[in-house]
CSV table of C-alpha atoms in Angstrom, one decimal:
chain,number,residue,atom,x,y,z
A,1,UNK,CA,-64.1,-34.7,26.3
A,2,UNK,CA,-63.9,-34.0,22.7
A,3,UNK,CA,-62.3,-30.3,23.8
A,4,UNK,CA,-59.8,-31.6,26.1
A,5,UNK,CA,-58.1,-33.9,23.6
A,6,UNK,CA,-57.8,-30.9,21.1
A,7,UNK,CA,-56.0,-29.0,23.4
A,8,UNK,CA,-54.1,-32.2,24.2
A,9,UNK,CA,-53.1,-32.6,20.7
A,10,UNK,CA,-52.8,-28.8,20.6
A,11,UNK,CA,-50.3,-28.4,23.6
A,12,UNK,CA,-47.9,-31.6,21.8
A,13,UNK,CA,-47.5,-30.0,18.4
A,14,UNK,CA,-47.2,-26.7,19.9
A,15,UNK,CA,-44.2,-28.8,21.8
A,16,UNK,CA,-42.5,-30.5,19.1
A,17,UNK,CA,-42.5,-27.4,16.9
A,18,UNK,CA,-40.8,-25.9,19.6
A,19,UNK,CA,-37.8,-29.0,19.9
A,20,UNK,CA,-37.7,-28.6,16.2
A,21,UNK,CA,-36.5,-24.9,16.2
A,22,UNK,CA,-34.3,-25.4,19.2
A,23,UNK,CA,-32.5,-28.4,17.6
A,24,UNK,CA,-32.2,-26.4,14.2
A,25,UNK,CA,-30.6,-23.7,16.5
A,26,UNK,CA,-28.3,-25.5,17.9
A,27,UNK,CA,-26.9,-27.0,14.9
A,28,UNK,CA,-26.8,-23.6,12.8
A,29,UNK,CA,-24.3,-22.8,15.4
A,30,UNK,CA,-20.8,-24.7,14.3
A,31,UNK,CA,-21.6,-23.2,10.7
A,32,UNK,CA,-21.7,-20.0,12.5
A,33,UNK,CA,-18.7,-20.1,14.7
A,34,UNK,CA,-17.0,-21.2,11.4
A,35,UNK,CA,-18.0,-18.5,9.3
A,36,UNK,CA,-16.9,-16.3,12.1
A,37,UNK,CA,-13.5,-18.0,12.5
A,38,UNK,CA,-12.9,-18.0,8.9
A,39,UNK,CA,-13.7,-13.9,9.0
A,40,UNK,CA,-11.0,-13.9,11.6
A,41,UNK,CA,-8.9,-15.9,9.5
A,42,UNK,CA,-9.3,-13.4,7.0
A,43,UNK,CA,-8.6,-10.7,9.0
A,44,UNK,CA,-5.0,-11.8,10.0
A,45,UNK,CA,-3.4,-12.6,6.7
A,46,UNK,CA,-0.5,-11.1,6.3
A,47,UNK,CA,0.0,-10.1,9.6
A,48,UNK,CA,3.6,-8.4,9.1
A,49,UNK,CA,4.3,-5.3,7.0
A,50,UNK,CA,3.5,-1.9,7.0
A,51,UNK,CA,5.9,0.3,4.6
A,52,UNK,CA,6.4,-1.5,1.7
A,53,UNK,CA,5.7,-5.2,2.6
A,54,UNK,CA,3.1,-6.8,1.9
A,55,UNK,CA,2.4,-6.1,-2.0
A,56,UNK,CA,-0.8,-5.2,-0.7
A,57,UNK,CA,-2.5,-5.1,2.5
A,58,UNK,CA,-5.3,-7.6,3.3
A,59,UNK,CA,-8.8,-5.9,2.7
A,60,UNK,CA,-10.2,-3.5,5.6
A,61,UNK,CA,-6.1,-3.0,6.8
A,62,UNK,CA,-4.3,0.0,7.2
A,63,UNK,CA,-0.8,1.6,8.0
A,64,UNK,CA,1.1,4.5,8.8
A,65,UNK,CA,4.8,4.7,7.8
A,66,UNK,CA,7.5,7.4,7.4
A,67,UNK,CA,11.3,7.3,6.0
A,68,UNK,CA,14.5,9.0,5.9
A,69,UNK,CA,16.6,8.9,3.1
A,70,UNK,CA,18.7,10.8,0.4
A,71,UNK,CA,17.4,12.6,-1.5
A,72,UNK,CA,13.7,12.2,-0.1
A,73,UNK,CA,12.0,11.7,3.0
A,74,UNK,CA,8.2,10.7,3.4
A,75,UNK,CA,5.5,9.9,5.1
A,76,UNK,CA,2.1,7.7,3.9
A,77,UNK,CA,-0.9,6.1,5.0
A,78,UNK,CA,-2.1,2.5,3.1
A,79,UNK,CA,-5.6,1.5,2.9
A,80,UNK,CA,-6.2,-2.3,2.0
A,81,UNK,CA,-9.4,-3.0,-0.1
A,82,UNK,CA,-9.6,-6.7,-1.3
A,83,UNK,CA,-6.7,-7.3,-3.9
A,84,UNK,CA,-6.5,-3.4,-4.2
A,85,UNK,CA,-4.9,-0.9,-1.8
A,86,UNK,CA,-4.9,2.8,-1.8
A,87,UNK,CA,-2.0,5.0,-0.7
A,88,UNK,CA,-1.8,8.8,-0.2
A,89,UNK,CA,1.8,10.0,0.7
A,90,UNK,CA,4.1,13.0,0.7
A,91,UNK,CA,7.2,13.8,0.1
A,92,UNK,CA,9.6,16.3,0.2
A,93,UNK,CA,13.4,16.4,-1.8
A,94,UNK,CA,15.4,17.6,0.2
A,95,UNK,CA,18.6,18.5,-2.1
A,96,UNK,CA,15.7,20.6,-4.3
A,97,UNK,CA,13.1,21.5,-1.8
A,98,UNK,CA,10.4,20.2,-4.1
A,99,UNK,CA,7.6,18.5,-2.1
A,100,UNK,CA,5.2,15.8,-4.0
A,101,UNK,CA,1.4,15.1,-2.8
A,102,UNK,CA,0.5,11.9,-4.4
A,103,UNK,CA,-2.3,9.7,-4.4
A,104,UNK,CA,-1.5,5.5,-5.3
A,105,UNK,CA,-2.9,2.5,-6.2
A,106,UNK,CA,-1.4,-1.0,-6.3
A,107,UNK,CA,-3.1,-4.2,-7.7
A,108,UNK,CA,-2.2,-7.8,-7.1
A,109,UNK,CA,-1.9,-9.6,-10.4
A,110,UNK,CA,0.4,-12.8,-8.8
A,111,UNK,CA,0.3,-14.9,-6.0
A,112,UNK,CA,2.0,-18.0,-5.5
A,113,UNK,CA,3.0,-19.6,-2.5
A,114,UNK,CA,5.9,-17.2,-0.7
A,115,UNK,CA,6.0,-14.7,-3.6
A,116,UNK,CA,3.6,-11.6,-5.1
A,117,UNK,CA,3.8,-9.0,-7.3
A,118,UNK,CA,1.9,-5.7,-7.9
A,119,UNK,CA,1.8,-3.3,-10.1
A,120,UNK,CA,1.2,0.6,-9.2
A,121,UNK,CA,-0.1,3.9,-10.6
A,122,UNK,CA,-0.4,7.5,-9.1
A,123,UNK,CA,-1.1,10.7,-10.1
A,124,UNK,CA,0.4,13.9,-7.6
A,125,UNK,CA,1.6,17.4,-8.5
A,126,UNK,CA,4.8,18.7,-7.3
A,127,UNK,CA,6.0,22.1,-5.9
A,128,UNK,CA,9.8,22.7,-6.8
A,129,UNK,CA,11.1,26.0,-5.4
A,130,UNK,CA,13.8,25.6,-7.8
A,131,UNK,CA,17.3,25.8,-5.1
A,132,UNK,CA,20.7,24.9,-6.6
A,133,UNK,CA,22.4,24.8,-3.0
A,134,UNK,CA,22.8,20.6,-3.8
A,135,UNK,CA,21.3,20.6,-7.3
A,136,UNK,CA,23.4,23.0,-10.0
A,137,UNK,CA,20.1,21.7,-12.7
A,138,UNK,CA,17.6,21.8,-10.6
A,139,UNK,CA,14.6,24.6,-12.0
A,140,UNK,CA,11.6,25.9,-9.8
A,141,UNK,CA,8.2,25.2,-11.3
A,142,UNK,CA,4.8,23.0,-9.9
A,143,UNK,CA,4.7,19.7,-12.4
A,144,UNK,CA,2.1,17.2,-12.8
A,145,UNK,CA,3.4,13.7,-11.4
A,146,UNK,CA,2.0,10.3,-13.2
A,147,UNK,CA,4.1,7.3,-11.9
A,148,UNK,CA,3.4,4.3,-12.8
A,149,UNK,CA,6.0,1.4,-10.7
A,150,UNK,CA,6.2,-2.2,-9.8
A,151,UNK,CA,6.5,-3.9,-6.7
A,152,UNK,CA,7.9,-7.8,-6.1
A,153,UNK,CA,7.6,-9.3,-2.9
A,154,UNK,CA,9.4,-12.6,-1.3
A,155,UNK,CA,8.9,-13.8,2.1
A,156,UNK,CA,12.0,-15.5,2.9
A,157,UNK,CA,11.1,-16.0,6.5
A,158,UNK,CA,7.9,-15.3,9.2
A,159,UNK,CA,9.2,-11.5,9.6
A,160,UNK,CA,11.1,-10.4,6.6
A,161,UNK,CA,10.1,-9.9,3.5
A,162,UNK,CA,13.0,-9.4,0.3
A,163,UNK,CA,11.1,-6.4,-1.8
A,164,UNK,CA,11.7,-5.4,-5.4
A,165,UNK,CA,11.1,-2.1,-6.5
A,166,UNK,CA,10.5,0.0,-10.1
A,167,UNK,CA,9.7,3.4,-10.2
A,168,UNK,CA,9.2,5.2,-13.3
A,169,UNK,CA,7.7,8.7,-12.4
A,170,UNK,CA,7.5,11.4,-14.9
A,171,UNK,CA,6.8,14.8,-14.1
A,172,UNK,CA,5.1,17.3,-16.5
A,173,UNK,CA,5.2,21.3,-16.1
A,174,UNK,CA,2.2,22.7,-15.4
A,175,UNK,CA,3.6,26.2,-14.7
A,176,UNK,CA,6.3,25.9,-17.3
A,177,UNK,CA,4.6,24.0,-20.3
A,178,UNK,CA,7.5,22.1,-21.6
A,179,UNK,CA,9.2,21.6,-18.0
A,180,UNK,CA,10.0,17.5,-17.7
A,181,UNK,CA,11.6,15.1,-15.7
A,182,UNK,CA,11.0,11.4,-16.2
A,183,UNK,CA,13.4,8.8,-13.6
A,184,UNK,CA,13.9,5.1,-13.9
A,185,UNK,CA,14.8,3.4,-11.0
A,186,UNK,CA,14.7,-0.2,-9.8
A,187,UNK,CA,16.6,-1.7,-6.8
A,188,UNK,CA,15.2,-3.8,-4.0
A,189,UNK,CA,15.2,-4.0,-0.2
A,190,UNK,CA,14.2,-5.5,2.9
A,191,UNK,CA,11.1,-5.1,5.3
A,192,UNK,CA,11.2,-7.0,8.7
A,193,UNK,CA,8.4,-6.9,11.3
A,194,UNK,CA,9.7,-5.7,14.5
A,195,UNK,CA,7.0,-7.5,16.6
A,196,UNK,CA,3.5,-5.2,17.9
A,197,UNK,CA,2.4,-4.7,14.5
A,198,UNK,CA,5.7,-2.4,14.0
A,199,UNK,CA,7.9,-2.9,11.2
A,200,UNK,CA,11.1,-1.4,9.4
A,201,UNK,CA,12.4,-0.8,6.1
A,202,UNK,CA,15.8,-0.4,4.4
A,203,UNK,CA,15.8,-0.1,0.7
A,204,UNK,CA,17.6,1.2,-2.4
A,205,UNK,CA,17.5,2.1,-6.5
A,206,UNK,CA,19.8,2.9,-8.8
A,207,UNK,CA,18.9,3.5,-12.7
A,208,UNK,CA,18.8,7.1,-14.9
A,209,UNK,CA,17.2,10.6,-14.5
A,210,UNK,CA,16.3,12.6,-17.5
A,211,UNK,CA,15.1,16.2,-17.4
A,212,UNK,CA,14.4,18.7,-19.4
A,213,UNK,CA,13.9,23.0,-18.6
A,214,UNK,CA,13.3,23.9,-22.0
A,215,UNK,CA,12.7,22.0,-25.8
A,216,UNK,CA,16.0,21.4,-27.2
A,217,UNK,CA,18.1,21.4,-23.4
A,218,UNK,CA,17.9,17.8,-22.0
A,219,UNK,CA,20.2,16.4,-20.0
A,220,UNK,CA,20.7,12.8,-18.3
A,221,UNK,CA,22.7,11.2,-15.2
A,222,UNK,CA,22.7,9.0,-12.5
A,223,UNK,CA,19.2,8.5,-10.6
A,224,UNK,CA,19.4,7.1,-7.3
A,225,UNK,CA,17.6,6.6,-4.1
A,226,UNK,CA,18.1,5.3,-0.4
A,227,UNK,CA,16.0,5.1,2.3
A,228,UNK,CA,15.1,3.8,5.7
A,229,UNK,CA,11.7,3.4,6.9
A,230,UNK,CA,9.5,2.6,9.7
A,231,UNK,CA,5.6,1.6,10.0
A,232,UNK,CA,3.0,0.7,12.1
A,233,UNK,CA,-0.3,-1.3,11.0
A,234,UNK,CA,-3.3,0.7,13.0
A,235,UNK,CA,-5.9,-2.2,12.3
């Protein structure tokens, strides 16, 4: 008797510890979904831009772009990591030959509502064969590249985004000690999202180009750049 209502009682809290868990289970699943939602969330921010736009791309995002352009062309690839992103690009100057290998960062410091701002640093080296066919100044050599740059953005609708751009690159002879070029250029353009994560770019500068082949022979003029891009965001 006595060993039938042990296993009684045994058998109903073996129960109820069971209805316990399965009730806790069951209500850790909304928190769950949410969680998982709000990863989602996340995920999509910034769903539009891929060249320029946004000031930075949402963490775990990345792109692919290339432009035309006078007097560069280029191609990049953007890595989003949190409020950082990471950029390695090329490009080449066509009216010297020169082609630049550079690797960028860019760091949100501003955020607020519609518009965002980030400043950028990279560090590259340049190969410059030197041709005069479009550039009488232009001197061969392979320079170190530090350029440090600014970027403004405004989303004026859904798909396009008004950009601000200021680029301040100087390059430093490596081959030739006291080789320099240093170029200040701001401007601004436009990036619109073309629809399947596909985007396109039309931008411009204007400002001054200093350079220098030797101490005592520096010379300065117009700096200016246009350019017309197109990207793709590949997750």
């Amino acid at each position: 008797m006595m060993r039938s209502v042990s296993s009684w009682l045994l058998l109903s809290a073996m129960s109820l510890a069971s209805a316990s868990a399965a009730q806790e289970a069951t209500a850790g699943q909304p928190g769950q979904e949410g969680r998982i939602e709000q990863l989602s969330a996340a995920s999509e921010e910034n769903p539009h831009g891929a060249v320029i736009a946004p000031v930075t791309l949402p963490p775990g995002t990345t792109s692919l772009y290339g432009y035309a352009g006078a007097p560069e062309i280029g191609v990049g690839f953007r890595q989003g990591i949190s409020s950082v992103e990471l950029e390695a690009r090329a490009r080449l100057n066509w009216f010297q030959l020169s082609a630049a290998l550079e690797l960028v960062g860019r760091l949100k410091v501003l955020e607020r509502g519609s518009v965002s701002l980030a400043p950028t640093l990279g560090v590259g080296v340049v190969f410059n064969s030197g041709a005069t066919y479009m550039d009488d100044d232009n001197v061969s050599g392979v320079l170190l590249r530090l350029s440090p740059g600014l970027v403004a953005g405004w989303k004026v609708a859904e798909t396009v985004t008004v950009l601000g751009l200021v680029d301040l690159p100087l390059d430093i002879g490596i081959s030739k000690g006291e080789q320099r070029r240093f170029q200040a250029l701001g401007g601004g353009g436009v990036e619109v999202y073309l629809g399947s994560n596909v985007s396109v770019l039309l931008a411009g500068q204007l400002g001054s180009d200093t350079f220098r082949e030797r101490a005592g022979l520096t010379d300065t003029r117009l700096g200016w750049a246009l350019k017309a891009g197109l990207g793709a965001r590949l997750f």
